[in-house]
Coordinates of N, CA and C in Angstrom, one line a residue:
A1 N 56.0 67.0 -13.8 CA 56.7 66.4 -14.9 C 56.4 64.9 -14.8
Q2 N 56.4 64.3 -15.9 CA 56.2 62.8 -16.0 C 57.4 62.1 -15.2
R3 N 57.1 61.1 -14.5 CA 58.1 60.3 -13.8 C 59.2 59.8 -14.7
G4 N 60.4 60.1 -14.4 CA 61.5 59.6 -15.3 C 61.8 60.5 -16.5
A5 N 61.0 61.4 -16.7 CA 61.2 62.2 -18.0 C 62.3 63.1 -17.9
I6 N 62.8 63.5 -18.9 CA 63.9 64.4 -19.0 C 63.3 65.8 -18.8
R7 N 63.9 66.5 -17.9 CA 63.3 67.8 -17.5 C 64.4 68.9 -17.5
R8 N 64.0 70.2 -17.6 CA 65.0 71.2 -17.5 C 65.0 71.7 -16.0
G9 N 66.1 71.9 -15.5 CA 66.1 72.3 -14.0 C 67.4 72.8 -13.6
R10 N 67.6 73.3 -12.4 CA 68.8 73.9 -11.9 C 69.5 73.0 -11.0
G11 N 68.7 72.2 -10.3 CA 69.3 71.4 -9.1 C 69.7 70.1 -9.6
G12 N 69.9 69.2 -8.7 CA 70.4 67.8 -9.0 C 71.8 67.8 -9.7
H13 N 71.9 67.0 -10.6 CA 73.3 66.8 -11.3 C 73.2 67.5 -12.6
S14 N 72.6 68.5 -12.8 CA 72.5 69.2 -14.0 C 73.8 69.8 -14.4
G15 N 74.6 70.2 -13.4 CA 75.9 70.9 -13.7 C 75.7 72.3 -14.0
G16 N 74.6 72.9 -13.9 CA 74.3 74.3 -14.3 C 74.1 74.5 -15.7
G17 N 74.0 75.7 -16.2 CA 73.9 76.0 -17.6 C 72.5 75.6 -18.1
D18 N 72.6 75.4 -19.4 CA 71.2 75.0 -20.1 C 71.2 73.5 -20.2
R19 N 72.1 72.7 -19.7 CA 72.0 71.2 -19.8 C 70.9 70.7 -19.0
P20 N 70.1 69.9 -19.7 CA 68.8 69.5 -18.9 C 69.2 68.4 -17.8
A21 N 68.5 68.6 -16.7 CA 68.6 67.7 -15.7 C 67.9 66.3 -16.1
L22 N 68.5 65.2 -15.7 CA 68.0 63.9 -16.2 C 67.1 63.3 -15.1
G23 N 66.0 62.5 -15.4 CA 65.3 61.8 -14.6 C 66.1 60.5 -14.1
D24 N 65.4 59.9 -13.2 CA 66.0 58.6 -12.7 C 66.3 57.5 -13.7
R25 N 65.2 57.4 -14.5 CA 65.4 56.3 -15.6 C 66.5 56.6 -16.5
S26 N 66.6 57.9 -16.9 CA 67.6 58.3 -17.8 C 69.0 58.1 -17.3
E27 N 69.1 58.4 -16.0 CA 70.4 58.2 -15.4 C 70.7 56.8 -15.2
F28 N 69.8 55.9 -15.0 CA 70.0 54.6 -15.0 C 70.4 53.9 -16.3
A29 N 69.7 54.5 -17.3 CA 70.0 54.0 -18.6 C 71.5 54.4 -19.0
L30 N 72.0 55.5 -18.7 CA 73.4 55.9 -18.9 C 74.3 55.0 -18.1
R31 N 73.9 54.7 -16.9 CA 74.7 53.8 -16.0 C 74.8 52.4 -16.6
L32 N 73.7 51.9 -17.1 CA 73.8 50.6 -17.8 C 74.6 50.6 -19.0
A33 N 74.6 51.6 -19.8 CA 75.5 51.7 -21.0 C 76.9 51.8 -20.6
R34 N 77.2 52.6 -19.5 CA 78.5 52.7 -19.0 C 79.1 51.3 -18.5
E35 N 78.2 50.7 -17.7 CA 78.7 49.4 -17.2 C 78.8 48.2 -18.0
R36 N 77.8 48.1 -19.1 CA 77.7 47.0 -19.9 C 78.3 47.2 -21.2
G37 N 78.5 48.6 -21.6 CA 79.1 48.8 -22.9 C 78.0 49.3 -23.9
S38 N 76.8 48.9 -23.6 CA 75.6 49.2 -24.4 C 74.3 48.9 -23.5
V39 N 73.2 49.6 -24.0 CA 72.0 49.2 -23.4 C 70.8 49.1 -24.5
S40 N 70.0 48.1 -24.3 CA 68.9 48.0 -25.4 C 67.5 48.4 -24.7
R41 N 66.6 48.5 -25.5 CA 65.2 48.7 -25.1 C 64.8 47.8 -24.2
G42 N 65.0 46.5 -24.5 CA 64.6 45.4 -23.6 C 65.3 45.5 -22.2
D43 N 66.7 45.8 -22.2 CA 67.4 45.9 -20.9 C 66.7 47.0 -20.1
L44 N 66.4 48.1 -20.6 CA 65.9 49.3 -19.8 C 64.5 48.8 -19.3
A45 N 63.8 48.2 -20.2 CA 62.4 47.9 -19.8 C 62.4 46.9 -18.7
R46 N 63.2 45.8 -18.8 CA 63.1 44.9 -17.8 C 63.7 45.4 -16.4
A47 N 64.8 46.2 -16.5 CA 65.4 46.8 -15.2 C 64.6 47.8 -14.6
C48 N 63.8 48.5 -15.4 CA 62.9 49.6 -14.8 C 61.4 49.2 -14.6
G49 N 61.0 48.0 -15.1 CA 59.6 47.7 -15.0 C 58.7 48.5 -15.9
I50 N 59.3 48.9 -17.0 CA 58.4 49.8 -17.9 C 58.2 49.1 -19.2
S51 N 57.4 49.6 -20.0 CA 57.0 49.0 -21.3 C 58.2 49.3 -22.3
G52 N 58.3 48.4 -23.3 CA 59.3 48.5 -24.2 C 59.1 49.9 -25.0
E53 N 58.0 50.3 -25.3 CA 57.8 51.6 -25.9 C 58.3 52.7 -25.0
T54 N 58.1 52.7 -23.8 CA 58.5 53.7 -22.9 C 60.0 53.7 -22.8
A55 N 60.6 52.6 -22.8 CA 62.1 52.5 -22.8 C 62.6 53.0 -24.2
R56 N 62.0 52.7 -25.2 CA 62.4 53.1 -26.5 C 62.4 54.9 -26.5
Q57 N 61.4 55.4 -26.0 CA 61.2 56.8 -26.0 C 62.3 57.4 -25.1
E58 N 62.6 56.7 -24.0 CA 63.6 57.3 -23.1 C 65.0 57.2 -23.8
L59 N 65.4 56.1 -24.4 CA 66.7 56.0 -25.1 C 66.7 56.9 -26.3
A60 N 65.6 57.1 -27.0 CA 65.7 58.0 -28.2 C 65.9 59.4 -27.7
A61 N 65.3 59.9 -26.5 CA 65.5 61.1 -26.0 C 66.9 61.4 -25.6
L62 N 67.5 60.4 -25.0 CA 68.9 60.4 -24.6 C 69.9 60.7 -25.9
A63 N 69.5 59.9 -26.9 CA 70.3 60.0 -28.1 C 70.1 61.4 -28.8
R64 N 68.9 62.0 -28.8 CA 68.7 63.4 -29.2 C 69.5 64.4 -28.5
L65 N 69.6 64.1 -27.1 CA 70.4 65.0 -26.4 C 71.8 64.8 -26.6
G66 N 72.3 63.8 -27.4 CA 73.7 63.6 -27.6 C 74.4 62.8 -26.4
R67 N 73.6 62.2 -25.5 CA 74.2 61.4 -24.4 C 74.5 60.0 -24.8
L68 N 73.6 59.4 -25.6 CA 73.7 58.1 -26.3 C 73.8 58.1 -27.6
R69 N 74.3 57.1 -28.3 CA 74.4 57.0 -29.8 C 73.8 55.7 -30.1
R70 N 72.8 55.8 -31.1 CA 72.1 54.6 -31.5 C 73.0 53.8 -32.4
V71 N 72.9 52.4 -32.3 CA 73.8 51.5 -33.0 C 72.9 50.4 -33.5
G72 N 72.8 50.1 -34.8 CA 71.9 49.0 -35.3 C 70.5 49.5 -35.6
E73 N 69.8 48.4 -36.0 CA 68.4 48.8 -36.4 C 67.5 47.7 -35.8
G74 N 66.2 47.9 -35.8 CA 65.2 46.9 -35.4 C 65.5 46.4 -34.1
R75 N 65.2 45.1 -34.0 CA 65.4 44.3 -32.7 C 66.8 44.3 -32.1
R76 N 67.8 44.5 -33.0 CA 69.1 44.5 -32.6 C 69.7 45.9 -32.2
T77 N 68.8 47.0 -32.1 CA 69.3 48.3 -31.7 C 69.8 48.2 -30.4
Q78 N 71.1 48.8 -30.2 CA 71.7 49.0 -29.0 C 72.0 50.5 -28.9
Y79 N 72.2 51.1 -27.7 CA 72.5 52.4 -27.5 C 73.8 52.5 -26.6
V80 N 74.9 53.1 -27.1 CA 76.2 53.3 -26.5 C 76.4 54.6 -26.0
L81 N 77.3 54.9 -25.2 CA 77.6 56.3 -24.7 C 78.2 57.1 -25.9
A82 N 77.7 58.2 -26.0 CA 78.1 59.1 -27.1 C 79.4 59.7 -26.8

């Protein structure tokens, strides 16, 4: 699986069931959102040393899973815990 990608699995912190296990970047994004109140694409990109596009894809995937909620549009987009 791609490094940091969201993957299905039984181990780790998936909690069992059909809930997907989250990769390290996803867990980190959720932690940033929890600690700061929100996380942006730029926040995640800088913190993880990844491109802005990769950060956007990671955050969008978390939003699709219902873990984060997107707030705002364009450059001001933030993600908050769902």
